[in-house]
CSV table of C-alpha atoms in Angstrom, one decimal:
chain,number,residue,atom,x,y,z
A,1,MET,CA,163.2,107.0,152.8
A,2,SER,CA,163.5,105.1,150.2
A,3,ASN,CA,162.1,101.6,151.7
A,4,ASP,CA,159.0,103.4,152.6
A,5,VAL,CA,159.4,103.8,148.3
A,6,ALA,CA,160.0,100.4,147.5
A,7,ASP,CA,157.5,99.6,150.0
A,8,ARG,CA,154.4,102.0,148.5
A,9,VAL,CA,155.8,100.7,144.9
A,10,LYS,CA,155.7,97.7,146.0
A,11,LYS,CA,152.0,97.9,146.8
A,12,ILE,CA,150.8,99.6,143.7
A,13,VAL,CA,152.1,96.7,141.6
A,14,VAL,CA,150.4,94.6,144.0
A,15,GLU,CA,146.8,95.5,143.5
A,16,HIS,CA,147.7,96.6,139.8
A,17,LEU,CA,149.0,93.7,138.7
A,18,GLY,CA,147.0,91.3,140.5
A,19,VAL,CA,150.8,89.4,141.5
A,20,GLU,CA,151.8,87.8,144.3
A,21,GLU,CA,153.5,89.8,146.9
A,22,ALA,CA,156.8,88.0,146.7
A,23,LYS,CA,157.5,87.8,142.7
A,24,VAL,CA,157.5,91.6,143.2
A,25,VAL,CA,161.3,92.2,143.5
A,26,GLU,CA,163.3,95.2,142.7
A,27,SER,CA,164.7,93.0,140.1
A,28,ALA,CA,160.7,92.3,138.5
A,29,SER,CA,160.2,94.0,135.1
A,30,PHE,CA,156.7,94.7,135.0
A,31,ILE,CA,156.2,93.3,131.3
A,32,ASP,CA,158.8,90.2,131.3
A,33,ASP,CA,158.1,89.3,135.1
A,34,LEU,CA,154.9,90.1,136.3
A,35,GLY,CA,153.0,89.8,132.7
A,36,ALA,CA,152.2,93.5,132.6
A,37,ASP,CA,150.9,94.4,129.3
A,38,SER,CA,152.1,98.3,128.0
A,39,LEU,CA,148.9,99.6,128.7
A,40,ASP,CA,149.4,98.5,132.5
A,41,THR,CA,152.4,100.1,132.7
A,42,VAL,CA,150.4,103.5,131.8
A,43,GLU,CA,148.6,102.4,134.3
A,44,LEU,CA,151.3,101.8,136.6
A,45,VAL,CA,152.8,105.5,136.0
A,46,MET,CA,149.1,106.8,136.3
A,47,ALA,CA,148.9,105.5,140.0
A,48,PHE,CA,152.8,106.6,141.7
A,49,GLU,CA,151.9,110.2,140.0
A,50,GLU,CA,149.5,110.0,142.5
A,51,GLU,CA,150.0,108.2,145.4
A,52,PHE,CA,153.7,110.5,145.5
A,53,GLY,CA,152.5,113.4,144.9
A,54,CYS,CA,154.7,113.6,141.6
A,55,GLU,CA,154.5,114.0,137.6
A,56,ILE,CA,156.4,111.4,135.5
A,57,PRO,CA,156.8,112.7,132.3
A,58,ASP,CA,156.7,110.5,128.9
A,59,ASP,CA,160.2,110.5,128.7
A,60,ALA,CA,160.8,109.3,132.0
A,61,ALA,CA,158.2,107.0,131.8
A,62,GLU,CA,159.3,104.8,129.4
A,63,LYS,CA,162.6,104.1,131.0
A,64,ILE,CA,161.3,102.7,133.5
A,65,VAL,CA,160.2,98.7,132.9
A,66,THR,CA,161.1,97.4,136.7
A,67,VAL,CA,160.9,97.7,140.3
A,68,GLN,CA,163.4,99.3,140.6
A,69,ASN,CA,163.5,101.8,138.0
A,70,ALA,CA,160.3,103.6,139.3
A,71,VAL,CA,161.9,103.4,142.7
A,72,ASP,CA,165.0,105.6,142.0
A,73,PHE,CA,163.2,107.9,140.1
A,74,ILE,CA,160.8,108.8,142.4
A,75,SER,CA,163.1,108.7,145.9
A,76,GLU,CA,165.0,110.9,142.9
A,77,ASN,CA,162.6,113.5,141.8
A,78,VAL,CA,160.0,113.6,144.7
B,1,MET,CA,117.3,102.4,127.5
B,2,PHE,CA,120.4,104.5,126.5
B,3,ASP,CA,120.2,106.2,129.8
B,4,LEU,CA,122.3,108.9,130.7
B,5,SER,CA,122.5,109.7,134.4
B,6,GLY,CA,125.2,110.8,136.1
B,7,LYS,CA,127.3,111.0,132.8
B,8,THR,CA,128.6,113.9,131.4
B,9,ALA,CA,129.6,114.6,128.2
B,10,LEU,CA,131.9,117.3,126.3
B,11,VAL,CA,130.5,117.9,122.6
B,12,THR,CA,132.8,120.0,120.2
B,13,GLY,CA,130.9,121.9,117.2
B,14,ALA,CA,128.0,122.0,119.4
B,15,SER,CA,126.5,125.6,118.1
B,16,GLY,CA,126.3,123.5,114.6
B,17,GLY,CA,122.9,121.9,113.7
B,18,ILE,CA,124.1,118.6,114.4
B,19,GLY,CA,126.4,119.5,117.5
B,20,SER,CA,123.4,121.1,118.9
B,21,ALA,CA,121.1,118.0,118.6
B,22,ILE,CA,123.1,115.7,119.8
B,23,ALA,CA,123.8,117.6,122.7
B,24,LYS,CA,119.8,117.9,123.0
B,25,ALA,CA,119.8,114.4,122.6
B,26,LEU,CA,122.7,113.8,125.8
B,27,HIS,CA,120.5,116.2,127.9
B,28,ASP,CA,118.1,114.3,127.4
B,29,GLN,CA,119.0,111.6,128.2
B,30,GLY,CA,120.6,112.7,132.3
B,31,ALA,CA,124.1,113.3,130.8
B,32,VAL,CA,125.5,116.3,132.5
B,33,VAL,CA,126.6,118.5,128.9
B,34,GLY,CA,129.6,120.7,128.3
B,35,LEU,CA,129.1,122.6,124.9
B,36,SER,CA,132.7,123.3,123.1
B,37,GLY,CA,133.0,125.6,119.8
B,38,THR,CA,133.8,129.2,118.9
B,39,ARG,CA,130.7,130.6,118.8
B,40,VAL,CA,130.1,132.0,122.8
B,41,GLU,CA,126.6,133.5,121.2
B,42,ALA,CA,125.6,130.5,119.3
B,43,LEU,CA,126.8,128.0,122.7
B,44,GLU,CA,124.3,130.8,125.0
B,45,LYS,CA,122.0,130.1,122.8
B,46,VAL,CA,121.8,126.4,122.9
B,47,ALA,CA,122.2,126.0,126.1
B,48,ALA,CA,119.2,128.0,127.1
B,49,GLU,CA,117.1,126.1,124.6
B,50,LEU,CA,118.3,123.0,126.8
B,51,GLY,CA,117.2,124.8,130.2
B,52,GLY,CA,120.3,125.9,131.6
B,53,ASP,CA,120.2,122.6,134.4
B,54,ARG,CA,122.9,120.3,133.6
B,55,VAL,CA,124.8,122.3,131.5
B,56,HIS,CA,128.3,124.8,130.3
B,57,VAL,CA,129.5,126.8,127.4
B,58,LEU,CA,133.3,125.9,127.0
B,59,PRO,CA,134.0,128.0,124.2
B,60,ALA,CA,137.5,126.5,122.4
B,61,ASN,CA,139.1,127.2,119.4
B,62,LEU,CA,140.7,123.7,118.3
B,63,SER,CA,142.8,125.4,115.2
B,64,ASP,CA,145.1,126.3,118.4
B,65,ALA,CA,147.3,123.6,119.3
B,66,ASP,CA,147.2,123.6,123.3
B,67,ALA,CA,143.1,123.8,122.9
B,68,PRO,CA,142.5,120.6,123.2
B,69,ALA,CA,143.8,119.9,126.9
B,70,ASP,CA,142.6,123.7,127.8
B,71,LEU,CA,139.0,122.5,127.2
B,72,VAL,CA,139.7,118.8,128.6
B,73,LYS,CA,140.7,120.9,131.6
B,74,ARG,CA,138.2,123.2,131.8
B,75,ALA,CA,135.5,120.9,131.0
B,76,ASP,CA,136.6,118.0,134.1
B,77,GLU,CA,136.4,121.6,136.3
B,78,ALA,CA,133.1,122.3,135.5
B,79,MET,CA,131.6,118.9,135.4
B,80,GLY,CA,134.1,117.4,137.5
B,81,GLN,CA,135.1,114.0,135.0
B,82,LEU,CA,134.9,113.9,131.8
B,83,ASP,CA,133.0,110.2,130.7
B,84,ILE,CA,131.8,111.1,127.1
B,85,LEU,CA,133.6,112.8,124.3
B,86,VAL,CA,132.0,113.4,121.3
B,87,ASN,CA,134.0,114.7,118.1
B,88,ASN,CA,132.0,116.5,116.6
B,89,ALA,CA,133.6,119.9,115.5
B,90,GLY,CA,134.5,120.4,111.4
B,91,LEU,CA,134.7,122.6,109.3
B,92,THR,CA,135.5,122.1,105.4
B,93,ARG,CA,138.1,124.1,102.5
B,94,ASP,CA,135.8,122.5,99.3
B,95,ASN,CA,138.1,122.7,96.0
B,96,LEU,CA,139.4,120.4,93.4
B,97,ALA,CA,142.7,119.3,94.6
B,98,MET,CA,144.9,120.9,92.1
B,99,ARG,CA,143.5,124.2,93.4
B,100,LEU,CA,143.7,123.6,96.8
B,101,LYS,CA,145.7,126.0,98.5
B,102,ASP,CA,148.0,124.2,101.7
B,103,GLU,CA,147.1,126.6,104.2
B,104,ASP,CA,142.7,124.9,103.2
B,105,TRP,CA,144.8,121.6,103.5
B,106,ASP,CA,146.4,122.1,107.1
B,107,THR,CA,142.9,123.4,108.2
B,108,VAL,CA,140.8,121.3,107.7
B,109,LEU,CA,143.0,118.8,109.2
B,110,ALA,CA,144.4,120.1,112.5
B,111,VAL,CA,140.8,120.7,113.3
B,112,ASN,CA,139.2,117.9,112.3
B,113,LEU,CA,141.7,115.0,113.0
B,114,THR,CA,145.0,116.3,114.9
B,115,ALA,CA,142.7,118.0,117.0
B,116,SER,CA,140.3,115.1,118.1
B,117,PHE,CA,143.6,113.0,118.3
B,118,ARG,CA,144.7,115.3,120.8
B,119,LEU,CA,140.6,115.4,122.8
B,120,SER,CA,141.2,112.1,123.1
B,121,LYS,CA,143.9,111.2,124.5
B,122,ALA,CA,143.6,113.9,127.5
B,123,CYS,CA,140.3,112.5,128.3
B,124,LEU,CA,141.4,109.0,129.0
B,125,ARG,CA,143.7,108.6,131.9
B,126,GLY,CA,140.0,110.0,134.5
B,127,MET,CA,138.2,107.6,131.8
B,128,MET,CA,140.7,104.5,132.4
B,129,LYS,CA,141.1,105.3,136.3
B,130,ARG,CA,137.5,105.4,136.0
B,131,ARG,CA,137.2,101.9,133.5
B,132,TRP,CA,134.6,104.0,131.4
B,133,GLY,CA,134.6,106.2,129.1
B,134,ARG,CA,133.0,106.6,125.7
B,135,ILE,CA,134.8,108.5,122.4
B,136,ILE,CA,132.3,109.1,119.6
B,137,GLY,CA,133.5,110.5,116.1
B,138,ILE,CA,131.9,112.1,114.1
B,139,THR,CA,133.1,112.0,110.5
B,140,SER,CA,131.4,111.4,107.5
B,141,VAL,CA,130.1,109.2,104.8
B,142,VAL,CA,133.3,110.4,102.7
B,143,GLY,CA,135.1,109.2,104.7
B,144,THR,CA,134.6,105.5,103.3
B,145,THR,CA,133.7,106.5,99.7
B,146,GLY,CA,135.1,109.6,99.0
B,147,ASN,CA,133.9,112.8,96.7
B,148,ALA,CA,135.2,115.2,94.2
B,149,GLY,CA,135.7,118.2,95.5
B,150,GLN,CA,137.0,117.0,99.1
B,151,THR,CA,139.9,115.6,99.2
B,152,ASN,CA,141.0,117.4,102.5
B,153,TYR,CA,137.7,116.7,104.7
B,154,ALA,CA,137.3,112.8,103.5
B,155,ALA,CA,141.3,112.3,104.2
B,156,SER,CA,140.3,113.6,107.9
B,157,LYS,CA,136.9,111.7,107.9
B,158,ALA,CA,138.5,108.7,106.8
B,159,GLY,CA,141.5,109.3,109.0
B,160,LEU,CA,139.3,109.7,112.6
B,161,ILE,CA,137.6,106.5,111.2
B,162,GLY,CA,141.2,104.4,111.2
B,163,MET,CA,142.1,107.0,114.6
B,164,SER,CA,139.3,104.9,116.0
B,165,LYS,CA,139.6,101.9,115.2
B,166,SER,CA,143.7,101.8,116.6
B,167,LEU,CA,142.3,103.5,119.4
B,168,ALA,CA,139.6,100.8,120.8
B,169,GLN,CA,141.7,98.2,120.1
B,170,GLU,CA,144.7,100.3,122.7
B,171,VAL,CA,141.6,101.0,125.6
B,172,ALA,CA,139.0,98.5,125.3
B,173,SER,CA,139.8,96.3,127.8
B,174,ARG,CA,139.6,99.5,130.9
B,175,GLY,CA,136.0,99.8,129.4
B,176,ILE,CA,136.8,102.8,127.1
B,177,THR,CA,135.0,102.3,123.7
B,178,VAL,CA,135.8,104.3,120.5
B,179,ASN,CA,133.4,104.5,118.2
B,180,CYS,CA,132.9,106.9,115.2
B,181,VAL,CA,128.9,108.1,112.8
B,182,ALA,CA,128.9,108.7,109.7
B,183,PRO,CA,125.8,111.2,108.6
B,184,GLY,CA,125.1,111.6,105.0
B,185,PHE,CA,123.4,114.4,103.7
B,186,ILE,CA,121.9,115.7,106.4
B,187,ALA,CA,119.9,119.4,107.2
B,188,THR,CA,121.9,121.7,108.3
B,189,ALA,CA,124.0,124.6,107.2
B,190,MET,CA,127.0,122.8,105.6
B,191,THR,CA,124.5,121.5,102.8
B,192,ASP,CA,122.2,124.4,102.9
B,193,VAL,CA,125.2,126.2,100.8
B,194,LEU,CA,123.9,123.5,97.7
B,195,SER,CA,122.4,124.3,95.0
B,196,ASP,CA,119.2,123.1,94.9
B,197,ASP,CA,120.3,121.3,91.4
B,198,ILE,CA,122.7,119.4,93.3
B,199,LYS,CA,120.2,118.5,95.8
B,200,GLU,CA,117.7,117.2,93.7
B,201,ASN,CA,120.9,114.9,92.3
B,202,LEU,CA,121.3,113.6,95.4
B,203,LEU,CA,118.1,112.7,96.6
B,204,SER,CA,117.8,110.3,93.9
B,205,SER,CA,121.1,108.2,95.1
B,206,ILE,CA,119.6,108.1,99.1
B,207,PRO,CA,117.3,105.5,98.9
B,208,CYS,CA,115.8,106.8,102.2
B,209,ALA,CA,114.6,109.5,99.1
B,210,LYS,CA,115.4,112.1,101.7
B,211,LEU,CA,118.4,114.2,103.9
B,212,GLY,CA,118.0,112.9,107.0
B,213,SER,CA,118.1,115.3,110.2
B,214,PRO,CA,120.9,116.2,113.4
B,215,GLU,CA,118.6,114.4,115.5
B,216,ASP,CA,119.3,110.5,113.1
B,217,ILE,CA,122.6,111.6,113.8
B,218,ALA,CA,122.1,112.8,117.8
B,219,ALA,CA,119.8,108.7,118.5
B,220,SER,CA,123.1,107.3,116.8
B,221,VAL,CA,125.4,109.3,119.5
B,222,ALA,CA,122.9,108.7,122.6
B,223,TYR,CA,123.4,105.0,121.7
B,224,LEU,CA,126.7,104.5,121.2
B,225,SER,CA,127.2,106.9,124.4
B,226,SER,CA,125.1,104.5,126.3
B,227,ASN,CA,125.8,101.8,128.7
B,228,GLU,CA,123.8,99.5,126.4
B,229,ALA,CA,126.4,99.9,123.6
B,230,ALA,CA,129.8,98.5,125.2
B,231,TYR,CA,130.4,95.5,123.5
B,232,VAL,CA,130.4,97.7,120.3
B,233,THR,CA,133.8,99.6,119.9
B,234,GLY,CA,136.6,100.2,116.9
B,235,GLN,CA,132.8,100.7,114.7
B,236,THR,CA,131.6,103.5,112.2
B,237,LEU,CA,127.5,103.9,112.2
B,238,HIS,CA,126.6,105.1,109.0
B,239,VAL,CA,122.8,107.0,108.9
B,240,ASN,CA,123.1,108.4,105.7
B,241,GLY,CA,119.3,107.1,103.8
B,242,GLY,CA,121.1,104.4,102.2
B,243,MET,CA,123.1,106.8,100.2
B,244,ALA,CA,126.1,103.7,100.5
B,245,MET,CA,125.8,100.8,102.3
B,246,ILE,CA,129.3,100.0,104.1
């Protein structure tokens, strides 16, 4: 399950930020490592919400700064 | 020019003189238009004047904190999406500062500024996804110049300008523009109540030597709503017959 979530999260990140797949590792920070700006992170959260059919509240969204954070939140809440 | 076919627009305060003219101008350019306001009968009348086609009546009382998010949701449902938001709803509670009641300050800020922010926020998600959006605030010349007796109103209109500039910077890269139109003295119910003396005084300070019409404002909104205005953002377009050149 969590592998599947991780793959889907990575796919969204690759598509949205236009970065190489190899760079989208679990520990990668969207802003520091993948070149996202703050608005990109808002859009990533929107994309996760749609992909996984869930709602990510603002306070949780603020804590999603790495690929792993996103995978963890989604695995725990979907 | 300024073709809005296939676009949808929500106009708040759409039963008023300027609001109904804005709705008509956007409708004339081909947009589907959602008319919002508190007076349902007056909104129905405007809808009937537009011919009933491509028009939705969406009543809302924006002094209620939950109303903006609910209104955007209903507009989305009625029109499928929301491309253009015109924050036109506004009210005045004029008095000298020394006589101004706290509730008159609060009411004016709540409707003119806070509701505009909440409406803008609520429609951003869809606009960001579609990489296209227009948010237009109807501010006022007094937001820039100030006006005795209107500390609350002027503050709300100046606030709208600052909010629009900030939001414009946040979302410009996503194809969303945020601008204001600042009317001067326009012939509407809001200015009808002024005495002849005051009106005469006003006219002497307006180089065009007449009050503006709601259509003058509506044309500016139609322009800022269009694809042609895609490179214009964070701006305030002053439509005031030259009474203040800013």
